[in-house]
Amino acid sequence: MAHVNRLQNARVLVFGGTSGIGFSVANLCISQGAHVIISGSKQAKVDDKVAELKSFYPSLPSGQEVVGYAADLADTPNLEANIKSLLDKSTENGQKKLDHIVFCAGDLFELPTLQSAKPETALKGFNVRWLGGVMIAKLIATGSYMPASTSSSITFTSGTNTDKPTAGFFTGSSIGSAVESLTRSLAVDLKPIRVNIVSPGAIQTPLLDAVVKNVGEEVKEMWKKETLLGELGRPEDIAEAYAWFMKDRFVTGVIAKSEGGRILV
């Protein structure tokens, strides 16, 4: 039997699809024939990135959708409403259900020391990364936006600081651990929809560049030296881990690590 391209004509929504890992996941999915919806916090940037993705494929079939809608996940009081609005637009009010959701969204939250930690800053990063995932799952559980099938999947994102914390980054490692635990719980609660998570190491993205700007250039060299491979990861490489989770119907509740051997050093 000929090999089947399981992303052909699949409908994929990528939260955080305007940059970094999410943008590369969207690009990969388009290359394999999927209908792709990207989301970010600002519509102007979403529109620019949709145009950029389309420019990579000048011969894109006329029926293959590449679109994008803004959804502000940092607006905590309206978080559920904003996600619902995005899901309504992405599925044409449930008429075109999603096959896959990829969650790469994340704001640049403050990285306090233990001495400077405050409730309003130490918990800020949970709003997008953890609470956003909870609200997505709540809405998907209604059955309105995604078929209850092993061919459906949700893939979240954490980070290797959950396994090997870096001094001064306790906020990020705590959030990652919470999202990994959430992933396993949702794999149980949303079955047969599959729920998995990718745990990246230091990947060369705009978000990483922003962290380096705040912390110092030396942290980038430190991250390189902490890996067996001596380099930073690339978004286009780790995108393949997300594709695996979308394609493999027998994998759920699993953490895929792409971190250059960091946890072995």
PDB file of C-alpha atoms in Angstrom, residues 4-13 28-37 61 63-66 96-100 151:
ATOM      1  CA  VAL A   4      -0.416   8.153   3.014  1.00  0.00           C
ATOM      2  CA  ASN A   5       0.417  11.787   3.733  1.00  0.00           C
ATOM      3  CA  ARG A   6      -1.610  12.247   6.907  1.00  0.00           C
ATOM      4  CA  LEU A   7      -1.376  16.027   6.841  1.00  0.00           C
ATOM      5  CA  GLN A   8      -2.811  16.325   3.346  1.00  0.00           C
ATOM      6  CA  ASN A   9      -6.065  18.323   3.663  1.00  0.00           C
ATOM      7  CA  ALA A  10      -5.829  18.278   7.469  1.00  0.00           C
ATOM      8  CA  ARG A  11      -7.037  21.444   9.198  1.00  0.00           C
ATOM      9  CA  VAL A  12      -4.400  22.757  11.611  1.00  0.00           C
ATOM     10  CA  LEU A  13      -4.641  25.703  14.006  1.00  0.00           C
ATOM     11  CA  LEU A  28       5.843  22.493   7.554  1.00  0.00           C
ATOM     12  CA  CYS A  29       2.108  21.782   7.579  1.00  0.00           C
ATOM     13  CA  ILE A  30       1.529  23.918   4.487  1.00  0.00           C
ATOM     14  CA  SER A  31       4.328  22.072   2.683  1.00  0.00           C
ATOM     15  CA  GLN A  32       2.483  18.810   3.348  1.00  0.00           C
ATOM     16  CA  GLY A  33      -0.853  20.006   2.019  1.00  0.00           C
ATOM     17  CA  ALA A  34      -2.632  21.038   5.212  1.00  0.00           C
ATOM     18  CA  HIS A  35      -5.083  23.890   5.607  1.00  0.00           C
ATOM     19  CA  VAL A  36      -3.370  26.149   8.142  1.00  0.00           C
ATOM     20  CA  ILE A  37      -4.703  28.823  10.464  1.00  0.00           C
ATOM     21  CA  PRO A  61      -3.408  24.990  -4.748  1.00  0.00           C
ATOM     22  CA  GLY A  63      -8.346  25.290  -2.382  1.00  0.00           C
ATOM     23  CA  GLN A  64      -5.601  25.117   0.247  1.00  0.00           C
ATOM     24  CA  GLU A  65      -6.342  27.616   3.006  1.00  0.00           C
ATOM     25  CA  VAL A  66      -3.644  29.665   4.710  1.00  0.00           C
ATOM     26  CA  LYS A  96     -15.048  22.855   9.213  1.00  0.00           C
ATOM     27  CA  LYS A  97     -13.717  21.109  12.293  1.00  0.00           C
ATOM     28  CA  LEU A  98     -10.059  21.130  13.225  1.00  0.00           C
ATOM     29  CA  ASP A  99      -7.915  18.029  12.943  1.00  0.00           C
ATOM     30  CA  HIS A 100      -5.030  19.397  14.979  1.00  0.00           C
ATOM     31  CA  SER A 151      -6.878  11.211  14.171  1.00  0.00           C
TER      32      SER A 151
END
